[in-house]
Coordinates of C-alpha atoms in Angstrom, one line a residue:
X1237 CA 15.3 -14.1 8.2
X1238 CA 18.9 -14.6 9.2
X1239 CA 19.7 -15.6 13.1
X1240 CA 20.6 -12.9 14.9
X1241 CA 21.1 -11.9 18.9
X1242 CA 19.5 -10.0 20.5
X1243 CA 22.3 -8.0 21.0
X1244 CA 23.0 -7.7 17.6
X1245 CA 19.5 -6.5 16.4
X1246 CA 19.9 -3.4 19.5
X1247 CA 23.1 -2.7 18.0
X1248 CA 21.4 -2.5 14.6
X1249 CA 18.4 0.1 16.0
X1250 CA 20.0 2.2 18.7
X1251 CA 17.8 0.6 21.3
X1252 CA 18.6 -1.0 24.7
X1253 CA 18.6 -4.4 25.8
X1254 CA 17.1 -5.3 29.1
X1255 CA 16.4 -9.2 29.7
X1256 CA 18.3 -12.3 28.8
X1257 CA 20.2 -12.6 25.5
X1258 CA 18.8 -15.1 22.9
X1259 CA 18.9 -15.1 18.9
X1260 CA 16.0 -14.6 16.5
X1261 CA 14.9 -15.8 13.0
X1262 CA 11.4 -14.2 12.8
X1263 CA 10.1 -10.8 13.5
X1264 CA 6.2 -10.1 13.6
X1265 CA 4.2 -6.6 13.7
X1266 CA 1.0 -8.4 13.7
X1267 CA -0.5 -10.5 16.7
X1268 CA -3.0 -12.0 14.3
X1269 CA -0.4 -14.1 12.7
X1270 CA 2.4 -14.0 15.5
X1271 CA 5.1 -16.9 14.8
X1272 CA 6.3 -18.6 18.2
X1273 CA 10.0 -17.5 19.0
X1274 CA 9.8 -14.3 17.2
X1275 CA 10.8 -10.9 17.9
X1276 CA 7.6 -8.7 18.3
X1277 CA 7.9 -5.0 17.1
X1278 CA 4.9 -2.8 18.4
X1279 CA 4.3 -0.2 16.0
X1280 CA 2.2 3.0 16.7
X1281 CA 0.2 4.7 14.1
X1282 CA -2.6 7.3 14.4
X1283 CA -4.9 5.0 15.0
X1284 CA -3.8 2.1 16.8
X1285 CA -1.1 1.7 19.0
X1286 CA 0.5 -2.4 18.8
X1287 CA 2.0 -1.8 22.8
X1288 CA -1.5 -2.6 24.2
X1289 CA -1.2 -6.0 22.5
X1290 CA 1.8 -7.2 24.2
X1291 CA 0.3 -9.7 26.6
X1292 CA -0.9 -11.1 23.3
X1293 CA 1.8 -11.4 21.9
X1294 CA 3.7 -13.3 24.7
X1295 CA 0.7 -15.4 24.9
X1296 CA 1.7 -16.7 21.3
X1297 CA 5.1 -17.2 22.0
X1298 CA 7.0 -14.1 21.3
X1299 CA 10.4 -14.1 22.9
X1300 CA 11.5 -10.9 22.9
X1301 CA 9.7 -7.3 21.9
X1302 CA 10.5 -4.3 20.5
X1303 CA 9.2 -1.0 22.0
X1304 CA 9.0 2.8 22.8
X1305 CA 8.6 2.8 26.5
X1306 CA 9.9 0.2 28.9
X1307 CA 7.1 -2.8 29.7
X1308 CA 7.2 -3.7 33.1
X1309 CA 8.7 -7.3 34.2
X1310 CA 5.2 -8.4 35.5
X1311 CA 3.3 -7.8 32.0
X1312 CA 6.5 -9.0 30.0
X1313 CA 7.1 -11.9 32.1
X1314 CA 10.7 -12.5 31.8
X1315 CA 10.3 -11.9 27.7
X1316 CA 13.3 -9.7 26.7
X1317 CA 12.6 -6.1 25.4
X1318 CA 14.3 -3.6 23.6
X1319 CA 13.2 -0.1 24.2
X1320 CA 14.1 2.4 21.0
X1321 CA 12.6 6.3 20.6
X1322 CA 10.4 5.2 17.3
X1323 CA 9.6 1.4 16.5
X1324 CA 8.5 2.3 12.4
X1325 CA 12.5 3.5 12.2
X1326 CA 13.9 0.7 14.0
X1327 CA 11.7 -2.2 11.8
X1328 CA 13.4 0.2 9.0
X1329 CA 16.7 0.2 10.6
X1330 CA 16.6 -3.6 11.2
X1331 CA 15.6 -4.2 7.9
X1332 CA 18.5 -2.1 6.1
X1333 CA 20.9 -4.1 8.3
X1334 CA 19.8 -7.3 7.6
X1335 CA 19.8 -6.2 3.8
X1336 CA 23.6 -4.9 4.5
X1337 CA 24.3 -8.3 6.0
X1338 CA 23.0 -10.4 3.2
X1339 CA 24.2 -8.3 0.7
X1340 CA 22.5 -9.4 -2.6
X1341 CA 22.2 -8.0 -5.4
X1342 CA 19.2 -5.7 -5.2
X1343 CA 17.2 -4.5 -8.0
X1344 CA 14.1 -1.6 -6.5
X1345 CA 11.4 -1.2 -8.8
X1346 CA 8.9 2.1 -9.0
X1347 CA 6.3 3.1 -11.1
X1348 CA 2.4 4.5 -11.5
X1349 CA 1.3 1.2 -12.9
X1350 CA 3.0 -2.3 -14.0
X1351 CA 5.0 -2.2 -11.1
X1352 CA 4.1 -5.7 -9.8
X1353 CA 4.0 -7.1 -13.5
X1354 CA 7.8 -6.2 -13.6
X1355 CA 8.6 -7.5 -10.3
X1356 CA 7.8 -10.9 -11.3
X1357 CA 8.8 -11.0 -14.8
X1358 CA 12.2 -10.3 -13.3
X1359 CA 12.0 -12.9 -10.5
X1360 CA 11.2 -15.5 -12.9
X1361 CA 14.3 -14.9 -14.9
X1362 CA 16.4 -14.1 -11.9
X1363 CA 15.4 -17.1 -11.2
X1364 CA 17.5 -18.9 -13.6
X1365 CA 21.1 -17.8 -12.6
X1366 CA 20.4 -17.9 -8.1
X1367 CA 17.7 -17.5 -5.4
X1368 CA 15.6 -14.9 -4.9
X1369 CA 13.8 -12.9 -2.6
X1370 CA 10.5 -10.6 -4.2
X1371 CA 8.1 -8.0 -2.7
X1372 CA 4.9 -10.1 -1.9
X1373 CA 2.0 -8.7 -2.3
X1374 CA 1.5 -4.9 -1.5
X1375 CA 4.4 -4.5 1.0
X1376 CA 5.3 -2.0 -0.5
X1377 CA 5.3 0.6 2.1
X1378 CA 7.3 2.0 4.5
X1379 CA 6.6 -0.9 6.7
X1380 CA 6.1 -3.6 3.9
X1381 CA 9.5 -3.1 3.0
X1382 CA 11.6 -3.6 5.6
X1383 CA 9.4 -6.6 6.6
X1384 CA 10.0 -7.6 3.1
X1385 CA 14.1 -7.1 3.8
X1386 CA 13.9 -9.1 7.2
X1387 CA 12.8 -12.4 5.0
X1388 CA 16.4 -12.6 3.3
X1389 CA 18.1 -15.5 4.0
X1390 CA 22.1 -16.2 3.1
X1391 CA 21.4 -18.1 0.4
X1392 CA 19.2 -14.7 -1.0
X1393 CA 21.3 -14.2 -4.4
X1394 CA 18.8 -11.7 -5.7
X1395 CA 16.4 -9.3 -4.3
X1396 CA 13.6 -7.9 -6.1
X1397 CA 12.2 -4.9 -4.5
X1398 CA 8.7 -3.4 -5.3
X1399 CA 8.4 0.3 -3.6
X1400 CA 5.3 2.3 -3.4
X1401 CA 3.9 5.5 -1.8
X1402 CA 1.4 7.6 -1.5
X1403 CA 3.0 10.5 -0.1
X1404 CA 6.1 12.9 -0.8
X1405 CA 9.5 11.1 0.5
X1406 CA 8.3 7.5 1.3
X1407 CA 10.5 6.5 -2.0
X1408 CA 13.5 8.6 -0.8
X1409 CA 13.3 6.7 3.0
X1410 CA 12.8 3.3 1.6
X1411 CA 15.2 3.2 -1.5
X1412 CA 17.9 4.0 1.2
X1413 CA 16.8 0.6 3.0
X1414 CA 17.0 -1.1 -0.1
X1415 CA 20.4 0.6 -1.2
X1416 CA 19.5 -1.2 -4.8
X1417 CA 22.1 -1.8 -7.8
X1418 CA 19.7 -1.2 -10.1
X1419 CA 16.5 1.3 -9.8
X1420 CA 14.4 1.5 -12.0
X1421 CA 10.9 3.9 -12.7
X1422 CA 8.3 2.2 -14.9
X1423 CA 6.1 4.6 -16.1
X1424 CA 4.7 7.9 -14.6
X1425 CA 0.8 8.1 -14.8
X1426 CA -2.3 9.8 -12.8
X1427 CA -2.1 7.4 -9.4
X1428 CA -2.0 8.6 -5.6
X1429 CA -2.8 12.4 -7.0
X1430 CA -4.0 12.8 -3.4
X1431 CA -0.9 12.2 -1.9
X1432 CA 1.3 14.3 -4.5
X1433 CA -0.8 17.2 -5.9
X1434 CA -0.5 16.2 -9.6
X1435 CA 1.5 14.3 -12.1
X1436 CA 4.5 16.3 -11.5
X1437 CA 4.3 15.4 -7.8
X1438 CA 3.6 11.8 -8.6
X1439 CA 7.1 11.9 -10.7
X1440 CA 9.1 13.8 -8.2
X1441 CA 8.0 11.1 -5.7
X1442 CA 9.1 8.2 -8.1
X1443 CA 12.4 9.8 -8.9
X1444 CA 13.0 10.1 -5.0
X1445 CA 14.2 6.2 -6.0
X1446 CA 17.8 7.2 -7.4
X1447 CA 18.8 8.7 -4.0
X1448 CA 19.3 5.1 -3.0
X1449 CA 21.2 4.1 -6.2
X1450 CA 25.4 4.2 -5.3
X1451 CA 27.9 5.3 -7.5
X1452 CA 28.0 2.6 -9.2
X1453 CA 24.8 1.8 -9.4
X1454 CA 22.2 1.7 -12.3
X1455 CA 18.7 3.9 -13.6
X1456 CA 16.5 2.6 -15.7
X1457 CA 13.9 4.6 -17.3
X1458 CA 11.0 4.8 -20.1
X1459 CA 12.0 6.4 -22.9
X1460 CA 8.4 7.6 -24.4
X1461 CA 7.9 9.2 -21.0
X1462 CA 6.8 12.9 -21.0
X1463 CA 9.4 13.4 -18.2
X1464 CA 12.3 11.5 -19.8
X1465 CA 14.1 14.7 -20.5
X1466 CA 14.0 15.9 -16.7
X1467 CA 15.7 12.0 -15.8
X1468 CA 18.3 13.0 -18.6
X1469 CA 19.1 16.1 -16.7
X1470 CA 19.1 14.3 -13.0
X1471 CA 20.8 11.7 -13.8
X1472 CA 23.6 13.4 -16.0
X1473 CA 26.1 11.6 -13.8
X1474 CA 24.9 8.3 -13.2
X1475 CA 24.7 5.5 -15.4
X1476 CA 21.1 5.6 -16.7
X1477 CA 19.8 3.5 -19.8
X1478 CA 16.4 4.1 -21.2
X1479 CA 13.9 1.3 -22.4
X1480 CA 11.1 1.2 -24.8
X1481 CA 9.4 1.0 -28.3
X1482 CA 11.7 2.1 -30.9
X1483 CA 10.4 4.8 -33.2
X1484 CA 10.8 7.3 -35.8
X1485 CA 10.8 9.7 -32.6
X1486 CA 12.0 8.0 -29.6
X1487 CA 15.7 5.8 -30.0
X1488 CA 15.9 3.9 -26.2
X1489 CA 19.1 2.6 -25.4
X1490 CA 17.0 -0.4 -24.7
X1491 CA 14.6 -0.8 -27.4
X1492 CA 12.0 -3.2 -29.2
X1493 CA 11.2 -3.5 -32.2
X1494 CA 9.1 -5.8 -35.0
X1495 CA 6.6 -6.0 -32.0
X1496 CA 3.6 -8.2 -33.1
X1497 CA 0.6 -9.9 -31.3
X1498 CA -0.5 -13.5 -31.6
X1499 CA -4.4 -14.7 -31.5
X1500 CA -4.2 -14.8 -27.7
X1501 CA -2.9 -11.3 -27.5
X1502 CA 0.8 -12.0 -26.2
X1503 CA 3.0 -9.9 -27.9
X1504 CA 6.6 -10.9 -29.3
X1505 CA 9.4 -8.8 -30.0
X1506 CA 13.3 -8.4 -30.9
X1507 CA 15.0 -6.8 -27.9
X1508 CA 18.1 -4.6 -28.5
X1509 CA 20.3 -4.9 -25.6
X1510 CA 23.4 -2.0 -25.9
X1511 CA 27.0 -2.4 -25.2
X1512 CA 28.0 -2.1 -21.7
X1513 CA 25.0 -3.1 -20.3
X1514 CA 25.3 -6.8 -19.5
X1515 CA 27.7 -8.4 -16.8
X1516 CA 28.1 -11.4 -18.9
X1517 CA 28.3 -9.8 -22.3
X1518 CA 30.1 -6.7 -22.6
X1519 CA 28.5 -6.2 -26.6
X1520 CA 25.7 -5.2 -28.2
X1521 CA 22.8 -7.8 -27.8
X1522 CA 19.8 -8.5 -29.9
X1523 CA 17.3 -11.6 -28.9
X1524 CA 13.7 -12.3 -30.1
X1525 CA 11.1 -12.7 -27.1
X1526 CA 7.7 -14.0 -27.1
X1527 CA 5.5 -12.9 -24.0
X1528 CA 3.2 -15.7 -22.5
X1529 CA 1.1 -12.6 -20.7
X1530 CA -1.2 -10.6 -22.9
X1531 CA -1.0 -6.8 -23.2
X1532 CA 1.1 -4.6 -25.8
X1533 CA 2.2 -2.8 -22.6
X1534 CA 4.1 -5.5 -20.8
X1535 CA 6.7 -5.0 -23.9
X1536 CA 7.9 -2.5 -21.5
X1537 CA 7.8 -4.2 -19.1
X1538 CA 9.6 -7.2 -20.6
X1539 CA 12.2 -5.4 -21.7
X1540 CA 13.1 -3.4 -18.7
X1541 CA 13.2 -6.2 -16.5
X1542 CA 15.3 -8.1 -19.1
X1543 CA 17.4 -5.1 -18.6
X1544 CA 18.0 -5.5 -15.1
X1545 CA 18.5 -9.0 -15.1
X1546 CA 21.5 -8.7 -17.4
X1547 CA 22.9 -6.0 -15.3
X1548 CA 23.1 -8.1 -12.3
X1549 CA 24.3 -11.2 -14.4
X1550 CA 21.5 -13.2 -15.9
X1551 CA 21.7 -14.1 -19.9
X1552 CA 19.5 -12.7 -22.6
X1553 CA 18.9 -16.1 -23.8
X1554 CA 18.1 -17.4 -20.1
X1555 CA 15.3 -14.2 -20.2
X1556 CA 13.8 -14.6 -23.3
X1557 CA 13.4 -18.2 -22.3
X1558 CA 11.7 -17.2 -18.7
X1559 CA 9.2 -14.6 -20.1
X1560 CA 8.1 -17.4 -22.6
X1561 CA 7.0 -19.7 -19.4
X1562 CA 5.5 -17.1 -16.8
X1563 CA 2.4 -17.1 -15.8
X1564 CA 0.1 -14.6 -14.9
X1565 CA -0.9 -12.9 -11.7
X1566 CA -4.3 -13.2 -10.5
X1567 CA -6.2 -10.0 -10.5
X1568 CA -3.8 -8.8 -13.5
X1569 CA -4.4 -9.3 -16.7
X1570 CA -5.4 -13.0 -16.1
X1571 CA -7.3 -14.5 -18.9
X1572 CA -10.3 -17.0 -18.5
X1573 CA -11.7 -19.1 -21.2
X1574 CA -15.1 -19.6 -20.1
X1575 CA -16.8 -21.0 -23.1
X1576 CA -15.1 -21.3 -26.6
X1577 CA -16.9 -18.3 -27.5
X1578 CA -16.1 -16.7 -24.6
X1579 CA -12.5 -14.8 -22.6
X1580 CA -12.8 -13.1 -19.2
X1581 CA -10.3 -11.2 -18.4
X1582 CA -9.4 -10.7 -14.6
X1583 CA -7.6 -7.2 -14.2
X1584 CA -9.5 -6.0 -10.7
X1585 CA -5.7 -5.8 -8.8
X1586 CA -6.0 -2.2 -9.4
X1587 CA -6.1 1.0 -11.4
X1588 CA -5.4 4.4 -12.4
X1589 CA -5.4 6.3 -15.7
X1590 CA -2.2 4.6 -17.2
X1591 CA -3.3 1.1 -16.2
X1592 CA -6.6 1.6 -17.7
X1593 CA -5.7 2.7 -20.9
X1594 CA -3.5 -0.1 -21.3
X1595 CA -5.8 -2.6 -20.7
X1596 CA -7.9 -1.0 -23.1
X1597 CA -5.3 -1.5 -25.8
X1598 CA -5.0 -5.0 -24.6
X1599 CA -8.9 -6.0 -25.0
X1600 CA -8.9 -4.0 -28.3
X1601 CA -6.3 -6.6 -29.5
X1602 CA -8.8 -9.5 -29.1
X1603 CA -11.2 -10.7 -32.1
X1604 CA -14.9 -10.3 -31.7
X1605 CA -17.2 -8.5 -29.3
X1606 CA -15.1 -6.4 -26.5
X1607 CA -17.1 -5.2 -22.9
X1608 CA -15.1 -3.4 -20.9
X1609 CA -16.4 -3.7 -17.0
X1610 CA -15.2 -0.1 -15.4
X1611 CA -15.0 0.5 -11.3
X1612 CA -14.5 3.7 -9.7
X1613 CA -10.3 4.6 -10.0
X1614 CA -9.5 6.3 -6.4
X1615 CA -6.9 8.5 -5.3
X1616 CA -7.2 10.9 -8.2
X1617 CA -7.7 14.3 -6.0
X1618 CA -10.0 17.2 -7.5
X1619 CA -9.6 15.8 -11.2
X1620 CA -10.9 12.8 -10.8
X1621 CA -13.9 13.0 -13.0
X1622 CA -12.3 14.1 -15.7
X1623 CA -9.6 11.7 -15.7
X1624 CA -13.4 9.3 -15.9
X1625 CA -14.1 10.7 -18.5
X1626 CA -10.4 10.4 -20.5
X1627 CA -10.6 6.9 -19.8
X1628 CA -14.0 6.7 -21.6
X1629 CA -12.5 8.9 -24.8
X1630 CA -9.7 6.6 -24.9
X1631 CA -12.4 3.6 -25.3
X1632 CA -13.8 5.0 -27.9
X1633 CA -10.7 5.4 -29.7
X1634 CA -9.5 1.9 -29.2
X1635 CA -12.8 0.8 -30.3
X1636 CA -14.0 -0.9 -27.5
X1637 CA -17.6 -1.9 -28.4
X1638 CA -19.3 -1.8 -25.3
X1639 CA -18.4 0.2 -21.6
X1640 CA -20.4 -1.0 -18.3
X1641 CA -19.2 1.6 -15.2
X1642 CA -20.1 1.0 -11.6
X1643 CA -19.6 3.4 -8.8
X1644 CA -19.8 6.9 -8.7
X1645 CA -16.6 8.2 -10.3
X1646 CA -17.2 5.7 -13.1
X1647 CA -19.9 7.4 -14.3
X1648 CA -18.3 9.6 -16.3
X1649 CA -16.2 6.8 -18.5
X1650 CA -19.8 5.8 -19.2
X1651 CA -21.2 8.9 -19.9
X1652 CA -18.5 9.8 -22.7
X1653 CA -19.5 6.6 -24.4
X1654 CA -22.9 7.1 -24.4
X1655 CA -24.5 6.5 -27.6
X1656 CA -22.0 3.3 -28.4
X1657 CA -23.5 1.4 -25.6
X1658 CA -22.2 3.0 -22.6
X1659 CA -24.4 1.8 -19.3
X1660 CA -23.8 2.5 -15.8
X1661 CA -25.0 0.6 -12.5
X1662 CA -24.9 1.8 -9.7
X1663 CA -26.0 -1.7 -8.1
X1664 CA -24.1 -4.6 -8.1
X1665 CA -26.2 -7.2 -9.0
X1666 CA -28.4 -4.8 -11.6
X1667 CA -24.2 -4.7 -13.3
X1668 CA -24.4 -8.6 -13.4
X1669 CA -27.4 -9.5 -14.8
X1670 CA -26.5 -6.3 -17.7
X1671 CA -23.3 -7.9 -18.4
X1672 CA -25.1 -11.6 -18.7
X1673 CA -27.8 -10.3 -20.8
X1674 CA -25.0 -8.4 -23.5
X1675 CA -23.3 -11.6 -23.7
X1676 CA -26.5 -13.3 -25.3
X1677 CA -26.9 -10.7 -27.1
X1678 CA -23.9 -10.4 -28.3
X1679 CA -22.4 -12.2 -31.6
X1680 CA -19.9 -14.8 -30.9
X1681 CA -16.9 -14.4 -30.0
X1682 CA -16.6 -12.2 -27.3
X1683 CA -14.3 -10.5 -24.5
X1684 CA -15.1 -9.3 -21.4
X1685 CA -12.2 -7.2 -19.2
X1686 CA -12.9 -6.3 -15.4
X1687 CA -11.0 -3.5 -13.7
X1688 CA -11.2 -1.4 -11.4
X1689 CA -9.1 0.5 -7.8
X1690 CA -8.8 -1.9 -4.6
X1691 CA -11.7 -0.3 -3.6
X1692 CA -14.0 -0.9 -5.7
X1693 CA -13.6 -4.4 -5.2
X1694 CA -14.4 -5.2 -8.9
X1695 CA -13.2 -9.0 -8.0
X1696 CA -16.8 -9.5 -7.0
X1697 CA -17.3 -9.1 -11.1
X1698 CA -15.0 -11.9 -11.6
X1699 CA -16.6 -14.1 -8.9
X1700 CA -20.3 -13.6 -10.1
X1701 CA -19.4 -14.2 -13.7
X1702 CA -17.1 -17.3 -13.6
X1703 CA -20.5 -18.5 -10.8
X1704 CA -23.2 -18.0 -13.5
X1705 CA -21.0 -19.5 -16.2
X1706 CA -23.6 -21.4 -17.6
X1707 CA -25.9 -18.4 -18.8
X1708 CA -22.4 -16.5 -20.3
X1709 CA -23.1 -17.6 -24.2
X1710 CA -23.1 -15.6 -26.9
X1711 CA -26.6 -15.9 -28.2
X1712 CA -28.0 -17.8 -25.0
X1713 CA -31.8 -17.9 -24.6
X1714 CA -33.5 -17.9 -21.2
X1715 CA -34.8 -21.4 -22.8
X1716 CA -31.1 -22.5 -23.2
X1717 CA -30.8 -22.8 -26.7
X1718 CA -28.6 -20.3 -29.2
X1719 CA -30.8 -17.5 -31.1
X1720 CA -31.6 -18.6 -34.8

């Protein structure tokens, strides 16, 4: 964070200082992991209420605090407090200004699925022209991101912002923090239905994004999306680019095409960049990319953050040549070579009906034997089930040879692909020793791909596996010798 006075930071929030005047370089919400010489923010939620921790907080060295009714001097002990109406505004309102003071050039990222994938696809190339600052994590709140604002520093070129939600008008209050110069909407899939009501809801929340996006400022969408003729209409006046496969169909401003995939299933692709759309180079671009992460669907996702980086400066070249060296995430798509016979793919992050399907397509794309490890998806409302069972169609059609479910939503993916080898656990360790007795049974080589919601904590899967990795052979005996 940026030093700032105390002074400066009630300014910033509409609050009033009472105590001595000192500057600050941290801000904490949480006691548990409290910085000495911070500024601590009590938050109040439904369920917890962060002013009966303020002895704690002074105990770790907080300096100052920020709250909604006046501490006395005894409890605070000399420690400077500034008293606003609502502390969850003023972290926002703190954050914004701290943003404001920065200034960097901000890119905000939204989307069903993929979000996070983008996010550092676009920090790595970012990467090349400046510093930058990126959503960690899941702050990607209300209160993640102005914490994740507060961590800019002057020598912040970039910032890549990841905003979420799970209710109507989250988007709207935290794109206005971010004030980005480029926003951009992924994709639009089942997730959060809870919160919204339906897809429709889910895509009015994501388009709340462009109310943060100034005049000159710049939209990004997908082009294959079933809503992409409601952003034509909203965003008639803007300057708004779409991105995606090119087709017979479908003609994206920003568009890929002689898309291939290699052995290990990373795809590669000639990106069309249009006139007008780079800083750097004011005419029509064209660049070939090959993806180190695997997964037909971060084409997308390649080329809209290639997108955004040249609108804020970076070079195609400098992109193509950043996407070729990422990494993966853990939890996302990360693939394991356990044996030589053998890929585990580690997916558990999260999921929802979009997500799901796509890592279906990417598992298809592997050679051999392909089990597909399913978890419960949450957050889907009153169709839930049969978004379960969609999810086990679309196996079938992607020719998935084999579906293990766990948890009780999952049961229906299972259930639709009954008949093809479809099982479902509903204990843990029953799912385990199922999935290690299909692998030696199974003819050589083989895939496996875990996924599943945070909640169904499908990482265990991972964990077990990679543990027991001597009994995971195609073709293993409990004698430990390969089948004849």
């Amino acid at each position: 964070m940026i030093t700032v006075s105390l002074q400066w930071i009630a300014a910033a929030v509409d609050g009033e200082l009472q105590g001595e005047h000192c500057t600050i370089n941290k801000v904490s919400t949480d006691t548990r992991s409290l910085p000495p010489g911070c500024l601590f923010i009590a938050l109040k939620g439904p369920h917890f209420d962060a002013h009966d921790f303020i002895s704690d907080a002074i105990d770790q060295g907080a300096t100052a605090i920020m709250v909604e009714r006046p501490i006395d001097m005894d409890t605070r002990r000399g420690v400077a407090q500034i008293i606003v109406p609502n502390t969850r505004h003023a972290l926002g309102q703190l954050g914004a200004a701290v943003k404001a003071q920065v200034a960097p050039k901000t890119i905000a990222i939204t989307g069903s699925s993929g979000k996070t994938s983008v996010k550092e696809m676009l920090a790595a190339i970012l990467q090349t022209r400046g510093d930058v600052l990126a959503t960690r994590g899941n702050f990607n709140n209300d209160i993640g991101c102005p914490l994740t604002l507060l961590r800019l520093e002057p020598q912040h070129e970039f910032a890549v912002i990841e905003l979420g939600a799970n209710h109507p008008g989250e988007i709207a209050y935290t794109t206005r923090l971010t004030m980005p110069d480029v926003a951009i909407i992924n994709n639009v899939a089942p997730a959060h239905v809870e919160g919204f009501g339906s897809v429709h809801g889910v895509f009015r929340a994501k388009t709340e994004i462009f109310r943060g996006l100034g005049p000159a400022g710049i939209a990004l969408t997908p082009a294959h999306s079933e809503f992409a003729e409601c952003w034509q209409q909203e965003l008639a006046e803007r300057t708004h680019f779409t991105f995606g496969r090119q087709s017979d169909d479908v003609q994206p401003h920003i568009a890929a095409t002689d898309v291939e995939l290699n052995d290990q299933g990373c795809a590669s692709f000639t990106a069309h960049i249009p006139a007008g759309l780079s800083t750097l180079e004011p005419t029509a671009q064209t660049a070939r990319v090959q993806l180190s992460l695997p997964g037909l669907h971060n084409v997308d996702n390649a080329l809209v953050a290639i997108a955004a980086a040249l609108a804020v400066g970076c070079a195609l070249a400098d992109a193509a040549s950043a996407l070729n060296q990422l990494t993966p995430v853990s939890g996302r798509l990360n693939v394991m070579t356990l044996t030589p016979q053998l890929r585990l793919i580690d997916d558990t992050y999260n999921a929802n009906v979009g997500s799901v399907k796509a890592a279906l397509d990417t598992l298809a794309a592997y050679p051999g034997f392909r089990l597909m490890i399913l978890g419960d998806m949450g957050e889907l409302g009153a169709q839930a089930r049969q978004y379960h069972e969609e999810v086990g169609a679309y196996a079938i059609q992607a020719g998935i040879d084999n579906l293990f479910t766990l948890g009780v939503l999952s049961q229906s993916a299972s259930e639709v692909f009954n008949g093809r080898g479809g099982r479902h656990f509903s204990q843990f360790d029953a799912l385990i020793e199922g999935v290690i007795e299909a692998v030696q049974q199974a003819k050589a080589p083989m895939t496996i791909l875990a996924k599943g919601s945070r909640s169904a904590h499908m990482e265990r899967v991972i964990e077990a596996l990679t543990t027991r990795q001597n009994e995971l052979q195609p073709g293993y005996t409990e004698k430990g010798k390969h089948a004849c």
